[in-house]
């Protein structure tokens, strides 16, 4: 059973004007699709063809000889997680356990937003900004290229793709503006709450 590109959880114009249909067409339909195609080509006729993405990511994360498989498997997983990290009319301040945990970990919701924005803005080159659970502690992190929290024993709660292909059509070089808009208008806090409750 080959890996397949999951459908977006909303229509491709549902995040406008903050993320255009054109960006989603390229980002989901071309970039995300290419990682799926590459992964299928790399694992076909090997035992990995019947494993889950999570199994492949964990098995290849520390193996330089499998960097191509890791990069494509992790990018398939990361993008699906990113689409689910957003929703139409998202952003703003979460409620309940999520905001309580964020306030306790970062000293306030605004401080969390500053850290998240800083992480994404300062990731040199391509990569990702994350809210993760690490040993029971909420943390903001950034990772280069395809690296993700799962590869480092952490649980991902939220991510923002800061590769140029994520924002260049809509924001050109203004990555900080893209991350600010992600936080203010796009974050799906129910997805974060669900990830947090699954992680315990
Ligand atoms: Fe991307």
XYZ file of C-alpha atoms and ligand atoms in Angstrom:
201
model
C 0.000 0.000 0.000
C 1.714 3.158 -1.170
C 1.653 6.361 0.824
C -0.954 8.847 -0.375
C -1.322 12.618 -0.229
C -4.014 13.346 2.364
C -6.690 15.832 1.287
C -6.533 19.293 2.863
C -8.873 19.526 5.881
C -10.561 22.592 4.257
C -11.083 23.976 0.717
C -7.920 25.475 -0.789
C -9.344 29.024 -0.591
C -10.624 28.675 2.990
C -7.627 30.397 4.580
C -7.792 33.501 2.385
C -6.809 36.288 2.654
C -4.119 35.055 5.075
C -2.947 32.127 2.945
C -3.994 32.149 -0.703
C -5.481 29.311 -2.734
C -2.471 29.701 -5.035
C -0.076 29.078 -2.124
C -2.067 26.018 -1.025
C -2.279 24.705 -4.596
C 1.508 24.743 -4.903
C 2.349 23.871 -1.316
C -0.079 20.962 -0.964
C -0.517 19.925 -4.591
C 3.134 20.189 -5.677
C 5.503 20.277 -2.678
C 3.640 17.919 -0.324
C 2.777 15.636 -3.259
C 6.448 15.513 -4.287
C 7.494 14.292 -0.825
C 4.853 11.530 -1.033
C 6.023 10.503 -4.517
C 9.707 10.577 -3.529
C 9.034 8.518 -0.401
C 7.129 5.882 -2.356
C 9.981 5.626 -4.856
C 12.588 5.340 -2.089
C 10.860 2.618 -0.029
C 9.262 0.506 -2.753
C 10.367 -3.134 -2.625
C 11.730 -2.631 0.926
C 10.160 -3.589 4.290
C 9.542 0.124 4.922
C 6.877 0.136 2.199
C 4.503 -1.528 4.670
C 5.483 0.535 7.734
C 3.806 3.653 9.095
C 5.289 7.102 8.548
C 6.006 7.299 12.282
C 7.912 4.008 12.220
C 9.972 5.128 9.229
C 10.754 8.535 10.750
C 11.915 7.054 14.055
C 13.942 4.303 12.356
C 15.806 6.652 9.992
C 16.221 9.834 12.072
C 19.702 8.988 13.310
C 20.913 7.080 10.238
C 22.870 9.259 7.793
C 22.694 6.540 5.131
C 18.883 6.852 5.163
C 18.755 10.665 5.058
C 16.734 10.706 1.825
C 14.059 8.439 3.267
C 13.973 10.376 6.546
C 13.708 13.751 4.797
C 10.792 12.714 2.603
C 8.924 10.717 5.276
C 9.286 13.532 7.813
C 8.200 16.143 5.273
C 5.074 14.097 4.450
C 4.237 13.923 8.165
C 5.190 17.558 8.915
C 2.989 18.970 6.145
C -0.061 16.957 7.162
C 0.501 18.184 10.724
C 0.845 21.769 9.446
C -2.447 21.668 7.497
C -4.165 20.454 10.660
C -2.474 23.183 12.707
C -4.573 25.754 10.805
C -8.282 26.397 10.218
C -10.464 29.149 8.760
C -11.151 31.853 11.386
C -8.433 30.416 13.587
C -5.785 32.108 15.691
C -6.363 34.293 18.703
C -6.209 33.052 22.269
C -7.012 29.426 23.163
C -9.148 28.491 26.142
C -9.135 25.934 28.927
C -6.210 23.622 29.527
C -4.211 24.872 26.545
C -4.011 28.489 27.681
C -3.442 27.412 31.294
C -0.515 25.209 30.278
C 0.898 27.929 27.989
C 0.633 30.585 30.680
C 2.349 28.305 33.203
C 5.154 27.370 30.803
C 5.906 30.740 29.213
C 4.704 33.297 31.780
C 1.784 34.490 29.632
C 0.200 33.982 26.226
C 1.925 37.029 24.708
C 5.292 35.676 25.843
C 4.518 32.351 24.134
C 3.637 34.201 20.906
C 6.893 36.170 21.054
C 8.939 32.986 21.539
C 7.135 31.168 18.732
C 7.546 34.084 16.352
C 11.200 34.449 17.313
C 11.833 30.721 16.756
C 10.330 30.794 13.271
C 11.909 34.087 12.265
C 15.408 33.032 13.374
C 15.399 29.537 11.841
C 18.199 30.079 9.327
C 17.142 28.794 5.914
C 14.369 26.226 5.702
C 12.631 24.638 8.665
C 9.805 24.639 11.155
C 8.665 26.354 14.373
C 6.968 24.091 16.918
C 5.102 23.986 20.187
C 6.065 20.642 21.720
C 5.696 18.567 24.834
C 9.138 17.516 26.044
C 9.214 15.358 29.165
C 5.868 16.793 30.266
C 7.023 20.388 29.691
C 5.647 22.708 26.986
C 8.449 24.206 24.899
C 8.863 26.275 21.738
C 11.470 24.867 19.369
C 12.700 25.275 15.812
C 14.081 22.587 13.521
C 15.990 22.747 10.223
C 14.789 21.218 6.955
C 12.673 18.096 7.651
C 13.664 17.498 11.288
C 10.663 17.152 13.575
C 9.975 16.676 17.303
C 9.215 12.967 16.868
C 12.800 12.496 15.662
C 13.934 13.958 18.989
C 11.637 12.115 21.385
C 9.226 15.032 21.799
C 5.501 15.259 21.058
C 4.430 17.884 18.503
C 1.440 20.037 19.478
C 1.557 22.797 16.800
C 3.749 23.735 13.860
C 4.353 26.527 11.382
C 6.212 25.776 8.147
C 8.826 28.493 7.621
C 10.263 27.181 4.343
C 10.042 30.000 1.772
C 7.508 27.974 -0.247
C 5.068 28.362 2.681
C 4.813 32.142 2.429
C 6.698 33.615 -0.513
C 3.717 34.026 -2.888
C 1.698 35.841 -0.193
C 4.345 37.563 1.938
C 7.503 37.573 -0.243
C 10.467 37.945 2.145
C 8.360 39.010 5.167
C 8.566 35.775 7.153
C 7.851 37.493 10.538
C 4.589 38.912 9.117
C 3.574 35.431 7.964
C 4.223 33.938 11.415
C 2.342 36.788 13.118
C -0.650 36.167 10.823
C -0.408 32.417 11.474
C -0.703 33.114 15.223
C -3.393 35.798 14.943
C -5.635 34.317 12.202
C -4.853 30.691 11.404
C -3.921 28.506 14.403
C -6.334 25.651 15.076
C -6.233 25.612 18.882
C -8.695 22.679 19.029
C -6.061 20.603 17.214
C -3.483 21.655 19.839
C -5.920 20.764 22.647
C -6.534 17.362 21.080
C -2.785 16.671 20.732
C -2.203 17.751 24.321
C -4.960 15.549 25.698
C -3.736 12.526 23.688
C -0.224 13.068 25.078
C -1.608 13.121 28.632
Fe 6.318 23.183 3.215
